[in-house]
Coordinates of C-alpha atoms in Angstrom, one line a residue:
M115 CA -1.0 -2.2 -14.6
V116 CA -4.4 -1.3 -13.7
V117 CA -5.6 -2.5 -10.2
H118 CA -8.8 -2.6 -8.1
A119 CA -9.0 -3.3 -4.6
D120 CA -11.9 -3.0 -2.3
S121 CA -11.5 -5.9 0.2
R122 CA -10.7 -5.9 3.9
F123 CA -7.5 -6.9 5.4
L124 CA -5.8 -8.8 8.1
T125 CA -3.7 -7.0 10.7
P126 CA -0.1 -6.3 9.4
F127 CA 2.5 -4.1 10.6
G128 CA 5.8 -2.6 8.9
M129 CA 9.2 -1.8 10.2
T130 CA 12.6 -0.9 8.9
R131 CA 15.7 -2.8 9.3
P132 CA 17.5 -0.8 11.9
Y133 CA 14.9 -1.9 14.4
K134 CA 15.3 -5.6 14.6
T135 CA 15.1 -5.6 18.5
V136 CA 11.6 -3.8 18.1
C137 CA 10.8 -6.4 15.5
R138 CA 11.6 -9.1 18.1
L139 CA 9.2 -7.4 20.6
L140 CA 6.3 -6.6 18.1
P141 CA 4.4 -9.7 18.5
F142 CA 3.8 -8.9 22.1
F143 CA 2.4 -5.6 21.1
L144 CA 0.0 -7.1 18.5
L145 CA -3.1 -7.0 20.9
A146 CA -2.6 -3.6 22.3
S147 CA -1.9 -2.2 18.9
A148 CA -4.9 -3.6 17.3
L149 CA -7.1 -2.1 20.4
A150 CA -5.3 1.3 20.0
Q151 CA -7.2 2.4 16.8
T152 CA -7.9 6.0 16.0
E153 CA -10.3 7.4 13.5
P154 CA -8.9 9.6 10.8
R155 CA -10.1 13.2 10.0
A156 CA -12.1 13.1 7.0
Q157 CA -12.2 15.8 4.6
L158 CA -15.1 16.8 2.3
S159 CA -13.8 16.6 -1.5
H160 CA -16.9 17.5 -3.5
T161 CA -16.5 14.3 -5.8
T162 CA -17.2 10.8 -5.9
E163 CA -14.3 9.9 -8.2
S164 CA -11.8 7.4 -7.3
L165 CA -8.7 8.9 -6.2
R166 CA -5.4 7.5 -6.5
G167 CA -3.0 10.5 -6.7
V168 CA -2.3 12.8 -4.1
S169 CA 0.4 15.4 -3.5
A170 CA 0.9 17.6 -0.2
V171 CA 2.9 21.0 -1.1
S172 CA 2.5 22.1 2.6
R173 CA 0.1 22.1 5.3
R174 CA -2.3 24.3 3.7
V175 CA -1.8 23.4 -0.1
A176 CA -2.4 20.0 -1.8
W177 CA -3.8 18.4 -4.9
A178 CA -5.4 15.0 -5.7
S179 CA -6.3 13.2 -9.0
G180 CA -8.7 10.6 -10.1
T181 CA -11.0 8.9 -12.6
H182 CA -12.9 10.8 -15.2
G183 CA -10.0 13.5 -15.8
T184 CA -10.6 14.7 -12.5
Y185 CA -8.3 16.8 -10.0
L186 CA -8.8 18.4 -6.9
R187 CA -7.0 21.4 -5.2
T188 CA -7.1 22.9 -1.5
T189 CA -5.3 26.1 -0.2
D190 CA -6.7 26.3 3.3
A191 CA -5.6 22.6 4.7
G192 CA -8.6 20.9 3.3
A193 CA -11.2 23.0 4.8
H194 CA -12.4 23.4 1.4
W195 CA -11.5 21.3 -1.7
E196 CA -12.0 22.4 -5.1
S197 CA -13.2 19.7 -7.8
A198 CA -12.7 20.0 -11.5
Q199 CA -11.7 18.3 -14.8
V200 CA -9.1 19.0 -17.3
P201 CA -10.8 20.0 -20.5
G202 CA -11.0 17.2 -23.0
A203 CA -9.8 14.6 -20.7
E204 CA -13.0 13.2 -19.3
A205 CA -12.0 9.6 -20.3
L206 CA -8.8 9.7 -18.6
D207 CA -7.6 8.2 -15.1
F208 CA -5.2 10.7 -13.3
R209 CA -3.4 8.1 -11.1
G210 CA -0.7 10.7 -10.7
V211 CA -0.3 14.2 -9.5
V212 CA 2.9 16.0 -8.2
A213 CA 2.6 19.5 -7.4
F214 CA 4.7 22.4 -6.1
S215 CA 2.5 25.3 -5.3
A216 CA -1.1 26.3 -5.3
D217 CA -0.4 27.2 -9.0
E218 CA 2.0 24.6 -10.1
A219 CA 0.9 20.7 -10.9
F220 CA 1.6 17.9 -13.2
L221 CA -1.0 15.2 -13.8
M222 CA -0.2 11.8 -15.3
S223 CA -2.9 9.5 -16.6
A224 CA -2.7 5.7 -16.7
G225 CA -4.1 3.7 -19.7
P226 CA -3.2 1.8 -22.9
G227 CA -1.5 3.8 -25.5
E228 CA -2.8 7.3 -25.9
L229 CA -4.8 7.2 -22.4
S230 CA -1.2 7.6 -21.1
R231 CA -0.7 11.3 -20.8
I232 CA 1.2 14.2 -18.9
Y233 CA -0.3 17.4 -18.5
Y234 CA 1.0 20.6 -16.6
T235 CA -0.7 23.7 -15.2
G236 CA 1.0 27.1 -13.9
D237 CA -2.2 28.8 -13.2
G238 CA -4.0 26.5 -10.7
G239 CA -5.7 24.7 -13.1
K240 CA -7.2 27.6 -15.3
H241 CA -5.3 26.3 -18.2
W242 CA -3.7 22.8 -18.8
A243 CA -1.2 22.1 -21.3
L244 CA -0.8 18.6 -22.7
Q245 CA 3.0 17.8 -22.4
F246 CA 3.1 14.2 -23.7
R247 CA 1.1 11.6 -25.2
N248 CA 2.0 8.0 -25.4
T249 CA 1.7 7.0 -29.1
N250 CA 2.6 3.5 -28.5
P251 CA -0.4 1.4 -28.4
K252 CA 1.3 -1.1 -25.8
G253 CA 2.5 1.6 -23.6
F254 CA 1.1 2.2 -20.3
F255 CA 2.1 4.8 -17.5
D256 CA 2.4 3.5 -14.0
S257 CA 4.0 6.5 -11.9
I258 CA 5.4 10.1 -11.9
A259 CA 7.8 11.8 -9.6
F260 CA 9.9 14.8 -9.5
W261 CA 13.1 15.9 -8.1
D262 CA 12.1 19.5 -8.6
P263 CA 9.8 21.6 -10.8
T264 CA 12.1 21.0 -13.7
H265 CA 13.4 17.3 -13.4
G266 CA 11.0 14.6 -13.3
V267 CA 10.8 10.8 -14.3
V268 CA 7.8 8.7 -15.5
V269 CA 7.7 4.9 -15.4
G270 CA 5.6 2.7 -17.7
D271 CA 4.9 -0.9 -18.4
P272 CA 7.3 -2.8 -20.5
I273 CA 7.1 -2.4 -24.2
P274 CA 9.1 -4.5 -27.2
D275 CA 12.1 -2.9 -28.7
D276 CA 12.9 -3.5 -32.3
S277 CA 14.2 -7.0 -31.6
G278 CA 11.1 -7.9 -29.5
K279 CA 12.6 -7.7 -26.3
L280 CA 10.6 -6.1 -23.5
H281 CA 11.8 -3.2 -21.5
F282 CA 10.2 -0.8 -19.4
E283 CA 9.3 2.7 -20.5
V284 CA 11.1 5.4 -18.5
L285 CA 10.6 8.9 -19.4
L286 CA 12.8 12.1 -18.2
T287 CA 12.3 15.6 -18.2
D288 CA 15.2 18.2 -17.7
D289 CA 13.2 21.3 -17.9
G290 CA 9.7 20.4 -17.0
Q291 CA 8.3 20.6 -20.3
I292 CA 10.1 18.2 -22.8
W293 CA 9.9 14.4 -22.0
H294 CA 12.5 12.0 -23.7
S295 CA 12.5 8.2 -23.3
I296 CA 15.6 6.3 -22.0
P297 CA 16.8 4.1 -24.6
A298 CA 15.8 0.6 -24.3
S299 CA 19.4 -0.7 -24.5
Q300 CA 20.2 0.9 -21.2
L301 CA 17.6 -1.1 -19.2
P302 CA 17.7 -4.5 -18.2
A303 CA 15.1 -6.7 -20.0
A304 CA 11.8 -7.4 -18.5
I305 CA 10.4 -10.7 -17.9
E306 CA 7.6 -12.1 -19.5
G307 CA 4.7 -11.2 -17.6
E308 CA 6.4 -8.7 -15.4
G309 CA 4.8 -5.1 -15.0
A310 CA 4.6 -2.2 -12.8
F311 CA 1.3 -1.1 -10.7
A312 CA -0.5 2.1 -11.1
A313 CA -2.4 1.7 -7.9
S314 CA -1.2 4.7 -5.8
N315 CA 1.4 6.4 -8.1
T316 CA 4.3 4.9 -6.0
C317 CA 5.9 2.2 -7.8
V318 CA 8.7 4.7 -8.5
A319 CA 11.0 6.1 -5.9
I320 CA 13.3 9.2 -5.8
L321 CA 14.9 11.4 -3.3
P322 CA 13.6 14.8 -4.2
T323 CA 15.9 17.6 -4.4
G324 CA 16.1 19.5 -1.2
L325 CA 13.0 21.7 -1.2
S326 CA 12.2 24.7 1.3
N327 CA 8.9 24.5 2.7
G328 CA 9.6 27.3 5.3
P329 CA 9.8 26.9 8.9
P330 CA 6.9 24.8 10.7
P331 CA 3.9 26.6 11.8
R332 CA 3.7 27.5 15.2
D333 CA 0.3 25.7 15.5
P334 CA -0.2 22.7 13.5
F335 CA -3.8 22.8 13.7
K336 CA -4.0 26.6 12.9
P337 CA -1.2 27.1 10.1
D338 CA 0.3 30.6 10.3
K339 CA 0.1 32.1 6.6
A340 CA 3.3 34.2 7.7
A341 CA 5.2 31.1 8.7
E342 CA 4.8 28.7 5.9
P343 CA 5.1 29.7 2.0
E344 CA 2.5 28.2 -0.2
S345 CA 5.3 27.0 -2.5
V346 CA 8.6 25.2 -2.4
R347 CA 12.1 26.5 -3.2
V348 CA 14.6 24.4 -4.8
V349 CA 17.9 24.3 -2.4
G350 CA 20.1 21.6 -3.9
A351 CA 21.0 19.7 -7.1
P352 CA 18.8 16.7 -8.2
D353 CA 20.0 13.5 -6.4
P354 CA 20.9 10.8 -9.1
N355 CA 19.2 7.8 -7.8
I356 CA 15.9 6.3 -9.4
W357 CA 14.3 3.0 -7.9
F358 CA 11.1 1.4 -9.4
A359 CA 9.2 -1.7 -8.5
T360 CA 7.6 -4.5 -10.3
G361 CA 5.2 -7.2 -10.1
G362 CA 3.5 -9.9 -11.9
S363 CA 5.8 -12.8 -12.9
A364 CA 8.6 -11.2 -10.9
A365 CA 8.9 -8.9 -7.8
R366 CA 11.9 -7.1 -8.8
V367 CA 13.6 -3.6 -8.0
F368 CA 15.3 -1.7 -10.6
H369 CA 17.9 1.1 -9.8
S370 CA 19.9 3.8 -11.6
G371 CA 22.4 5.5 -9.6
D372 CA 23.1 8.1 -12.3
R373 CA 19.6 9.5 -13.5
G374 CA 18.9 6.7 -16.0
A375 CA 22.4 6.1 -17.7
N376 CA 23.1 2.7 -16.2
W377 CA 20.7 0.2 -14.4
Q378 CA 20.8 -2.8 -12.1
V379 CA 18.1 -5.0 -11.0
V380 CA 17.5 -7.3 -8.1
D381 CA 15.0 -9.9 -7.0
T382 CA 13.1 -9.5 -4.0
P383 CA 11.6 -11.9 -1.8
I384 CA 7.8 -10.1 -2.2
M385 CA 5.0 -12.7 -3.2
H386 CA 4.7 -12.6 -7.2
G387 CA 3.2 -15.0 -9.9
P388 CA -0.4 -14.0 -10.9
A389 CA -0.6 -10.5 -12.6
S390 CA -2.5 -9.2 -9.7
A391 CA 0.5 -9.8 -7.3
G392 CA 3.9 -8.1 -6.8
I393 CA 5.3 -4.9 -5.3
F394 CA 2.9 -2.1 -5.6
S395 CA 4.9 0.6 -3.7
I396 CA 8.7 1.6 -2.7
A397 CA 9.9 4.6 -0.8
F398 CA 13.2 5.7 0.2
R399 CA 14.2 8.0 3.2
D400 CA 17.5 8.1 2.2
A401 CA 20.1 6.8 -0.4
L402 CA 20.4 3.7 1.8
H403 CA 17.1 3.1 3.8
G404 CA 13.9 2.3 1.8
M405 CA 10.8 -0.1 2.0
I406 CA 8.7 -2.1 -0.5
A407 CA 5.0 -3.0 0.0
G408 CA 2.6 -5.1 -2.0
G409 CA 0.8 -8.4 -2.0
D410 CA -2.1 -9.8 -4.2
Y411 CA -5.0 -7.4 -4.5
Q412 CA -7.2 -10.3 -5.7
H413 CA -6.6 -12.0 -2.2
P414 CA -6.1 -9.1 0.0
N415 CA -6.0 -11.2 3.2
Q416 CA -3.6 -13.8 2.1
D417 CA -0.5 -13.8 4.1
G418 CA 2.8 -12.5 2.8
P419 CA 5.5 -12.0 2.2
N420 CA 4.1 -8.6 1.4
L421 CA 6.8 -6.0 3.1
A422 CA 10.5 -5.7 3.1
S423 CA 13.1 -3.3 3.9
T424 CA 16.7 -2.4 2.8
S425 CA 19.6 -0.6 4.4
D426 CA 22.0 -0.6 1.3
G427 CA 20.3 1.3 -1.2
G428 CA 18.2 -1.6 -2.5
K429 CA 21.0 -4.2 -3.2
M430 CA 19.3 -6.6 -0.7
W431 CA 15.7 -6.7 0.8
E432 CA 14.9 -8.4 4.1
L433 CA 11.5 -9.5 4.7
S434 CA 9.3 -8.3 7.7
P435 CA 9.3 -11.0 10.2
L436 CA 5.6 -10.4 11.2
R437 CA 2.7 -12.4 10.6
P438 CA -0.1 -12.4 9.2
L439 CA 0.5 -9.8 6.6
A440 CA -1.8 -8.6 3.7
Y441 CA -2.0 -6.8 0.7
F442 CA -0.7 -3.0 0.7
S443 CA -1.3 -0.5 -2.0
A444 CA 1.1 2.5 -0.7
V445 CA 3.9 3.2 1.5
A446 CA 5.7 6.7 2.4
Y447 CA 8.2 7.8 5.0
D448 CA 6.9 11.0 7.0
R449 CA 8.6 14.4 6.6
N450 CA 8.8 15.6 10.0
D451 CA 11.3 18.4 11.1
K452 CA 12.7 16.3 14.1
G453 CA 14.3 13.6 11.8
E454 CA 12.5 10.8 13.8
E455 CA 11.6 7.9 11.6
R456 CA 7.6 7.3 10.7
V457 CA 6.2 5.3 8.1
F458 CA 2.7 5.1 6.7
I459 CA 1.4 1.9 5.3
V460 CA -1.6 1.9 3.5
G461 CA -4.1 -0.8 3.4
S462 CA -7.6 -0.9 1.7
D463 CA -9.6 0.7 4.6
F464 CA -6.7 1.5 7.3
V465 CA -3.3 3.0 7.5
F466 CA -0.6 1.8 9.9
D467 CA 1.1 4.8 11.5
F468 CA 4.5 3.3 12.7
R469 CA 6.7 5.4 14.9
P470 CA 9.6 3.2 16.3
P471 CA 10.3 2.6 19.0
R472 CA 6.5 2.9 19.8
D473 CA 4.0 0.5 18.8
P474 CA 2.4 0.7 15.2
Q475 CA -1.0 2.1 15.6
R476 CA -4.0 1.6 13.3
V477 CA -5.9 4.4 11.8
S478 CA -9.3 3.3 10.3
A479 CA -12.6 4.9 10.1
S480 CA -15.7 3.5 12.0
K481 CA -17.6 0.2 10.5
K482 CA -20.5 2.6 9.6
A483 CA -18.1 5.0 7.7
A484 CA -16.6 2.3 5.6
L485 CA -13.9 4.3 3.9
K486 CA -11.7 2.8 1.4
L487 CA -8.1 3.9 0.6
N488 CA -5.7 3.8 -2.0
A489 CA -2.7 6.4 -1.8
V490 CA -0.8 8.6 0.5
S491 CA 1.4 11.7 0.3
A492 CA 3.7 12.8 3.4
V493 CA 3.0 16.4 4.4
P494 CA 5.8 18.8 5.0
H495 CA 6.7 19.1 8.7
G496 CA 4.7 15.9 9.6
G497 CA 1.5 14.1 9.0
A498 CA -0.1 12.6 5.7
L499 CA -2.9 12.9 3.3
V500 CA -4.6 9.7 2.2
V501 CA -7.2 9.4 -0.7
G502 CA -9.3 6.7 -1.9
P503 CA -12.4 5.8 -3.9
G504 CA -15.7 7.9 -3.7
G505 CA -13.6 10.8 -3.5
V506 CA -12.2 9.8 0.1
I507 CA -9.6 12.3 1.8
I508 CA -8.3 11.8 5.3
R509 CA -5.7 13.7 7.2
L510 CA -3.2 12.2 9.6
Q511 CA -1.7 14.6 11.9

């Protein structure tokens, strides 16, 4: 599904299930948290395109992607962003990017039929290879994720099988080059009017293979080039879990514990019904604990239920007790070295930075800046990059 959301929001907070005691206390923190706002550190992107894809490789290296075949890359922690277009892809909207170094990255475009594609570069964008083009006119890619540079997954909107039954499209690669579809018969049927959202490249969640990003830099504001490599190194086997979330006529979570061979699907309490509502984002910090976020982008100030968490791998989802809520486009867990839980929850013009048991903190630009936001990527060793319309890129430490 394609979404456009530019409205302002009410004040929401997100939390995970282990912090029920904190949840009961959070209403008392609402006023203090609303006042304790900080301004994000904006970075000059050299583009005005709408960005919905972002992938942080390290504190120095990151990629972003967006409309009109645009991709961006930085190798100096955002001091300079290079903006370019994939040749021949000017009509494409790159809703997803996954990068593994300053040289290696995958791009996914979202759009009807052949506008949904997958590209790969191994030389920093000097050359791009078209790996996959969706030839089904009813196909529409929504999200791409990778366990490691050779194992990836793409989720697309439902398409009818030979009998006319609707099934979500799920593609896998085992070599980082050739993509194959999971047979529709292996997936539970989709409900009429159900789809996935391509709002932030986060409607699919996996647990990435153990990747070494090197030791944390000695000074987080002045990364030491010798202390942190510019690429990741695989240090384990791919985790078998795949989750993806849906919206529209249903707000469900599909889960496979064996990389797509078998699937289960569960209903969630997230609001749904119209094509503009449902789960927009799903994230897991381990095989048991995860979060889903969404709402209705056409009614962004509408109170939820828009936020829920699980502690059993997605079998059951518990709503956030906080009110009022609002529409969220993305959620991500921090990748800090201390093992402390930290969650980034993205609204249209703010991010909630939640570090239990401390109060959630609202991060937003001044009214004069009026920045809008779409997607988030956690940065290795802690923090996040957030992107949005008009080439917006902000850094959260």
